[in-house]
Structures are given as C-alpha cells and as structure tokens.
mmCIF file of C-alpha atoms in Angstrom:
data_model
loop_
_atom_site.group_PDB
_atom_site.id
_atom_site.type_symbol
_atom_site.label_atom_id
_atom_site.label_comp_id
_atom_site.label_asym_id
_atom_site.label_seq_id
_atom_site.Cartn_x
_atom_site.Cartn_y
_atom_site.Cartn_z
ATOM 1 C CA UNK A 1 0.000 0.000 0.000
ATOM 2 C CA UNK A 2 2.627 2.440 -0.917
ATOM 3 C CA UNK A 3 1.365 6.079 -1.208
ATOM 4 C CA UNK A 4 1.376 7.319 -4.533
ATOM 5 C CA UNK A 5 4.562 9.686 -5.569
ATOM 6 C CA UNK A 6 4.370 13.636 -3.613
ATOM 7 C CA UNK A 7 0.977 12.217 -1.665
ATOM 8 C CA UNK A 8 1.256 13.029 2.025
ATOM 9 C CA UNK A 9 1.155 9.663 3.286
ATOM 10 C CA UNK A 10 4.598 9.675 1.371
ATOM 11 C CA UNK A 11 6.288 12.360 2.346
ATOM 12 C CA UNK A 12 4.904 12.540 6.107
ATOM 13 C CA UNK A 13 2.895 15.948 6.479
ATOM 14 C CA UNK A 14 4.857 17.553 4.083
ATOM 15 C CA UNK A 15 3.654 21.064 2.970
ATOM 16 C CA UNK A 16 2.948 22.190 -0.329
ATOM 17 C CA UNK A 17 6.082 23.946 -2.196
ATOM 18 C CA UNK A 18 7.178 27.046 -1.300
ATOM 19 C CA UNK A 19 4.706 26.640 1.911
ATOM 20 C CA UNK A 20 6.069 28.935 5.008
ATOM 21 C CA UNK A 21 6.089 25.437 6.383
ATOM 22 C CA UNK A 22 8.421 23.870 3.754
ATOM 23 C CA UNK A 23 10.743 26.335 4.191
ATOM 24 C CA UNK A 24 10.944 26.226 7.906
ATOM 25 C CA UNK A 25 11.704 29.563 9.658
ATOM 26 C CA UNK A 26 13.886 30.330 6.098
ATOM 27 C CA UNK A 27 12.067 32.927 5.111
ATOM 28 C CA UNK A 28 11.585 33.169 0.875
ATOM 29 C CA UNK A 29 14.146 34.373 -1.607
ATOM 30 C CA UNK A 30 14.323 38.051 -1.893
ATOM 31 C CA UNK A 31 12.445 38.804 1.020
ATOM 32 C CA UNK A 32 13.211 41.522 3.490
ATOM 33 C CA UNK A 33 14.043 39.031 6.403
ATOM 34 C CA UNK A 34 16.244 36.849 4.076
ATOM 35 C CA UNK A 35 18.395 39.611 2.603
ATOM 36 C CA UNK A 36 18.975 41.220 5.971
ATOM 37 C CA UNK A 37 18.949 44.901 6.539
ATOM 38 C CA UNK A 38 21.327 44.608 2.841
ATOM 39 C CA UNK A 39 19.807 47.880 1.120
ATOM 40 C CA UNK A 40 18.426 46.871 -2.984
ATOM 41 C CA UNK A 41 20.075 46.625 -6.108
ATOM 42 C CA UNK A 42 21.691 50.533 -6.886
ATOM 43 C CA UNK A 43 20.557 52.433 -3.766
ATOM 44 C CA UNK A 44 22.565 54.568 -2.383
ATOM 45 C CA UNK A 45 23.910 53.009 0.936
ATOM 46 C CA UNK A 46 25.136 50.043 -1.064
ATOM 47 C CA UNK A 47 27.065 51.808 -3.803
ATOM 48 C CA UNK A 48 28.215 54.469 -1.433
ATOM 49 C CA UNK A 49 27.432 58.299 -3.010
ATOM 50 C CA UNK A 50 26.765 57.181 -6.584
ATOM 51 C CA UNK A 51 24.833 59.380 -8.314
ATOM 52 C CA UNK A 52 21.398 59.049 -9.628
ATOM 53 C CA UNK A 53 21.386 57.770 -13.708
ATOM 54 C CA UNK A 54 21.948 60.973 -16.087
ATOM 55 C CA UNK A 55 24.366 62.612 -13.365
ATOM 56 C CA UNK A 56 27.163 64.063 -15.263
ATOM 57 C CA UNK A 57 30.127 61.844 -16.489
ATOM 58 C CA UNK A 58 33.518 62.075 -17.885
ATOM 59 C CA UNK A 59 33.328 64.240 -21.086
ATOM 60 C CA UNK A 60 34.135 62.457 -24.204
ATOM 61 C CA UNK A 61 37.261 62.657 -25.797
ATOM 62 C CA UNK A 62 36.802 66.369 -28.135
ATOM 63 C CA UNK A 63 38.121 64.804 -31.307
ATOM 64 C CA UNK A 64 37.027 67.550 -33.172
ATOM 65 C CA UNK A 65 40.022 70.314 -31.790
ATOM 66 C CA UNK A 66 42.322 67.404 -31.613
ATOM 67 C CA UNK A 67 42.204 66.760 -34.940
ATOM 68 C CA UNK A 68 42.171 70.462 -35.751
ATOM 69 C CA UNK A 69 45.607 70.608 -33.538
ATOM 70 C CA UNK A 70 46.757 67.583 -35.613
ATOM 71 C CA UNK A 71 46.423 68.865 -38.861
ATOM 72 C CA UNK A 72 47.580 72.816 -37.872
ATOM 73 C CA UNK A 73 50.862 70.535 -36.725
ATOM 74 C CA UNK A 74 51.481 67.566 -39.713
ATOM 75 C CA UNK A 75 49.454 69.260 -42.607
ATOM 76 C CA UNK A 76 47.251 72.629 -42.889
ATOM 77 C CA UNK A 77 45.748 71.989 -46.268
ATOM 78 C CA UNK A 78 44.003 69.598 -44.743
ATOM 79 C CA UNK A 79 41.989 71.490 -42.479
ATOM 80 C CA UNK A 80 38.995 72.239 -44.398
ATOM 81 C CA UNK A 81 38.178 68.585 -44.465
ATOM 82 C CA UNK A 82 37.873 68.286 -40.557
ATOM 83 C CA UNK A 83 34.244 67.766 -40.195
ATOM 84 C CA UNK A 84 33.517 65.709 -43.638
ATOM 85 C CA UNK A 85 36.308 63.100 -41.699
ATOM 86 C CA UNK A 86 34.894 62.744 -38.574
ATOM 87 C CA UNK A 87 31.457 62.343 -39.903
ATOM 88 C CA UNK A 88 33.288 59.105 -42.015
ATOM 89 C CA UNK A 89 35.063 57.811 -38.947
ATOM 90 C CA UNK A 90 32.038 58.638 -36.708
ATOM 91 C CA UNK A 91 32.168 55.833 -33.576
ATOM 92 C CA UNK A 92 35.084 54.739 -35.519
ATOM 93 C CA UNK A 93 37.410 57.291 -34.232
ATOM 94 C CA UNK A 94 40.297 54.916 -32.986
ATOM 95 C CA UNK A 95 40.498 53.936 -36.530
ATOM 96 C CA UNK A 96 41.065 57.571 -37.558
ATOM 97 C CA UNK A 97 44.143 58.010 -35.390
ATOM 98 C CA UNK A 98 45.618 54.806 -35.984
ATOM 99 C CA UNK A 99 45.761 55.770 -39.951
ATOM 100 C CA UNK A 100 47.440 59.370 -38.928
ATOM 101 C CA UNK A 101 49.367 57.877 -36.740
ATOM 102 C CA UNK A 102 50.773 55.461 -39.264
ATOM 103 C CA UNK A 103 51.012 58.173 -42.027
ATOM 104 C CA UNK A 104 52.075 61.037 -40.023
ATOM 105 C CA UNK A 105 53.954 60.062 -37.047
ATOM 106 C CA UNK A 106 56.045 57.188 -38.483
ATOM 107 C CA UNK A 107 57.060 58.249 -41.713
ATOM 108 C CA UNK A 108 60.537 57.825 -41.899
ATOM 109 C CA UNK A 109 62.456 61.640 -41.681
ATOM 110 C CA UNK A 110 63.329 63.201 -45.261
ATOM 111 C CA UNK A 111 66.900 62.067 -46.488
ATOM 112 C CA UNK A 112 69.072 64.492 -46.417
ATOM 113 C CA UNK A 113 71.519 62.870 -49.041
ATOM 114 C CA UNK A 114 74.085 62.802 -46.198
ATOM 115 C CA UNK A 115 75.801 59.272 -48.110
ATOM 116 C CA UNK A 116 78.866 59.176 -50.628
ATOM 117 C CA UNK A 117 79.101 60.620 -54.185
ATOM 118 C CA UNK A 118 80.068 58.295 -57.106
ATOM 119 C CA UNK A 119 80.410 59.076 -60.392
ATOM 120 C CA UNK A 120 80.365 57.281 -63.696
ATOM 121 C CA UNK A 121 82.491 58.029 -67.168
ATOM 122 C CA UNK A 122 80.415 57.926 -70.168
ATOM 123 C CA UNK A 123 80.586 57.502 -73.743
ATOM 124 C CA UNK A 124 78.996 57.122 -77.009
ATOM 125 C CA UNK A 125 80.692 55.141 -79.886
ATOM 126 C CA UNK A 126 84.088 55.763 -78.040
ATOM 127 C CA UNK A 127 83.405 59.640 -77.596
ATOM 128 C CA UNK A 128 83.682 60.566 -73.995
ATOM 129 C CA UNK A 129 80.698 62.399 -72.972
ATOM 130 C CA UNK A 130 81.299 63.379 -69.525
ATOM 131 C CA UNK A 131 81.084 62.177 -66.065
ATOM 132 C CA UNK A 132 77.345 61.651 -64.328
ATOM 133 C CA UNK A 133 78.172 62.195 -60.574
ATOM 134 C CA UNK A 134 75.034 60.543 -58.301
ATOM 135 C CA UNK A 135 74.839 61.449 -54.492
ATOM 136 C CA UNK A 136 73.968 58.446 -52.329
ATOM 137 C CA UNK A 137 71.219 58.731 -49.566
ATOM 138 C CA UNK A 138 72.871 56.501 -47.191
ATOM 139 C CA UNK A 139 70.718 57.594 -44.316
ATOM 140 C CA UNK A 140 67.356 56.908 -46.133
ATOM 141 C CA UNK A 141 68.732 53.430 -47.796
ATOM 142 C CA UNK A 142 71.948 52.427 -45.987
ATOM 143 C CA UNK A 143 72.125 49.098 -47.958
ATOM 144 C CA UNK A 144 70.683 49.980 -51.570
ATOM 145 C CA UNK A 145 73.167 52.600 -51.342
ATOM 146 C CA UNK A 146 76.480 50.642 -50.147
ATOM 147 C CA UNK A 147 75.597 48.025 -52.542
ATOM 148 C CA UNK A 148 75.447 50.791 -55.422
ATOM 149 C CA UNK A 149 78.882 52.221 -54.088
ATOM 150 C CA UNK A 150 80.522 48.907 -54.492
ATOM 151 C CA UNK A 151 79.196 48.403 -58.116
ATOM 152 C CA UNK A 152 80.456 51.420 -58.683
ATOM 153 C CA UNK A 153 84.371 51.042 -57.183
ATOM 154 C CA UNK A 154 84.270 47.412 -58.509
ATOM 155 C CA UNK A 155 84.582 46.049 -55.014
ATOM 156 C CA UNK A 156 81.901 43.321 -54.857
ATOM 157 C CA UNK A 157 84.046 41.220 -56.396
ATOM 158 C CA UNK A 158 82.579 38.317 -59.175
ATOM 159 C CA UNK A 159 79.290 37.040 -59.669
ATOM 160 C CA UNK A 160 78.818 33.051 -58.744
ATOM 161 C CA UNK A 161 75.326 33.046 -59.946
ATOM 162 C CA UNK A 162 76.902 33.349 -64.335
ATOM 163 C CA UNK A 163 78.201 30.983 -66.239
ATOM 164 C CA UNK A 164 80.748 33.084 -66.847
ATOM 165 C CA UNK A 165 82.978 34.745 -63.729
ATOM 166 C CA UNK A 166 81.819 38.349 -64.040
ATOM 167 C CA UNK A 167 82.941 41.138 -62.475
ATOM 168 C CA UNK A 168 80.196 42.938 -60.067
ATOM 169 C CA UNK A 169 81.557 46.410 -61.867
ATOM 170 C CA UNK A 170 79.184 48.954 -63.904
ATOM 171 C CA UNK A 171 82.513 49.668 -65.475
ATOM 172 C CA UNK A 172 82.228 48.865 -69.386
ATOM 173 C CA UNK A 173 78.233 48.193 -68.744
ATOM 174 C CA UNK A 174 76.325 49.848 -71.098
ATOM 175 C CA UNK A 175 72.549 51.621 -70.614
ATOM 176 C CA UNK A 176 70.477 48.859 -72.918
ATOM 177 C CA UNK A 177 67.575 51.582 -72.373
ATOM 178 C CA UNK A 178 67.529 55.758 -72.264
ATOM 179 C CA UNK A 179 63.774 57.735 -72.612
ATOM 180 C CA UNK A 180 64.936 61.137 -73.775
ATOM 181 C CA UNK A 181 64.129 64.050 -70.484
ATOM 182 C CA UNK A 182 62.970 61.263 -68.498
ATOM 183 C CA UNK A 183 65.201 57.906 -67.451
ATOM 184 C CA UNK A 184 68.085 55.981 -68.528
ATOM 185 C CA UNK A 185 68.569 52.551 -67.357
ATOM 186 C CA UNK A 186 71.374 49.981 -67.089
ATOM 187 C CA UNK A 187 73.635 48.082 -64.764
ATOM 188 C CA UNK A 188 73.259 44.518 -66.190
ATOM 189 C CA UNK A 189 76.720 43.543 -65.778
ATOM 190 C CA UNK A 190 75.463 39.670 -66.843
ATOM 191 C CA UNK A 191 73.586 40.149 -70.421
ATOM 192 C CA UNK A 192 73.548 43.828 -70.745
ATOM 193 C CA UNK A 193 70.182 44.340 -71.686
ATOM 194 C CA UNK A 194 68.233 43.676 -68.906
ATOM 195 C CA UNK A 195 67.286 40.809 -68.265
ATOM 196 C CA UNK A 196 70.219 39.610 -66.221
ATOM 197 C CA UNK A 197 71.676 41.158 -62.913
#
C-alpha cells in the first residue's frame, strides 16, 4: 500500500512547495528578512554616493580640436576637411588616429643625401661624354646605397650566380635603355640588356 509519488502519506505531512512550512523559519528568496537589513540593487547606501542615472560623467574625448591641432601641426591643407572626416570615422574614431598615426607620425624623416658621391664616365661610340656624378642617400637606404657604391668602385668582387665569372663592376656596362628628359637605365653587368643582374 505504498502512497502514490508527492501524496502526504509519502512524504509525512509535508507542505505544499514554497509553503512557510516547507521552508521552515527560512524565510523566501528576496524577502526583506532573508536579505537582511542589505539595502536593494543601486541604492545609495550600497554603492556608497553614486549618483542618480543621467548625473554628469567624464566628457568624451573632443576629437574635433584634436584633430584640428593635428592637422595645424602635420598638414594645414588639410583642415577644411575636418568635419567631412569625422562624420566618415564617426564611432570609428580609434580607426582615424591609428591611420594618422601610421602616415604622419612614423614616416621615416626626409633624407638628407648625407651618403657618398660616385660618379660614372660615359661615352657614345668611343666619344667621352662626360662624367654623371650621383649622391647616395645613405641615411634613407643604408644598404641599396652601399651596394650601389661597391658596383660602382668594382669592389663586390665576381658574380657566382653566371656561367661566366663576371665582375660585379658597372665599369664597361652599357645603358640597354635611355627615354629622352625622363630615365636611362642599365647596370646589367650579366647580359647587358636587362634581363640579367
């Protein structure tokens, strides 16, 4: 004659759930007795002196006359264009000064052309036609320019990477391609027309 499952016969007197009986002198969840004399959720005496929502808070960042300043300082002729860029980087702002930052701030310093000057003898058909001098910018491309230097003084030595063992020299190279007012090119020290090294 077992008592059917939650019948009181079962579970001795046991009171309904959530009964003041059930839960012994344990008085409910949330109640004033259970939490104690603990104030609510965002009063006063439990935060300290917070303020009430809508009290005034840290100003936001004015990126408005910061970006004026930064422009006045890294380029004027921008200036005009202040408000049309924050209203593309609006709540994007961090973006905004990470790309300034980058193409302002870190741009490597103007060369000054502070490196060596080489020179090199040219001719036409066996007429001399004078020497082109070329100042190095060592300080804006220490390596590009030593490596130029050497071609230049013949002191790199020979080329393992030929069949033949040539000399690392621009001496007798010729330039396998001049545009008139604009470039001349040459240097190929391997096949002399380009194509090699």
């Amino acid at each position: 004659a077992a008592p059917t499952f939650g019948s009181a016969s079962k579970l001795g007197t046991a009171p309904t759930f959530g009964s003041p009986a059930a839960l012994g002198s344990t008085p409910a969840f949330g109640s004033p007795s259970a939490l104690g004399a603990a104030p609510t959720f965002g009063s006063a005496s439990k935060l300290g002196t917070t303020p009430t929502f809508g009290a005034k808070t840290p100003e936001k960042e004015d990126h408005r006359a910061k970006l004026v300043e930064f422009y006045q300082k890294h380029n004027p002729g921008k200036l005009d264009t202040v408000d049309a860029t924050l209203k593309k980087y609006a709540g994007r702002e961090h973006e905004l000064w990470a790309q300034l930052k980058k193409k302002y701030q870190e741009q490597a310093p103007e060369a000054e052309g502070t490196g060596p000057r080489c020179f090199l003898e040219l001719e036409k058909d066996g007429e001399k036609l004078g020497r082109l001098v070329i100042q190095l910018f060592a300080d804006k491309v220490p390596k590009t320019a030593e490596n130029f230097r050497m071609l230049c003084t013949g002191e790199g030595g020979y080329s393992q990477a030929t069949f033949a063992k040539t000399k690392r020299c621009y001496a007798s190279t010729t330039f396998h391609r001049v545009i008139s007012d604009f470039m001349a090119q040459g240097g190929d020290f391997t096949r002399g027309d380009g194509t090699g090294g």
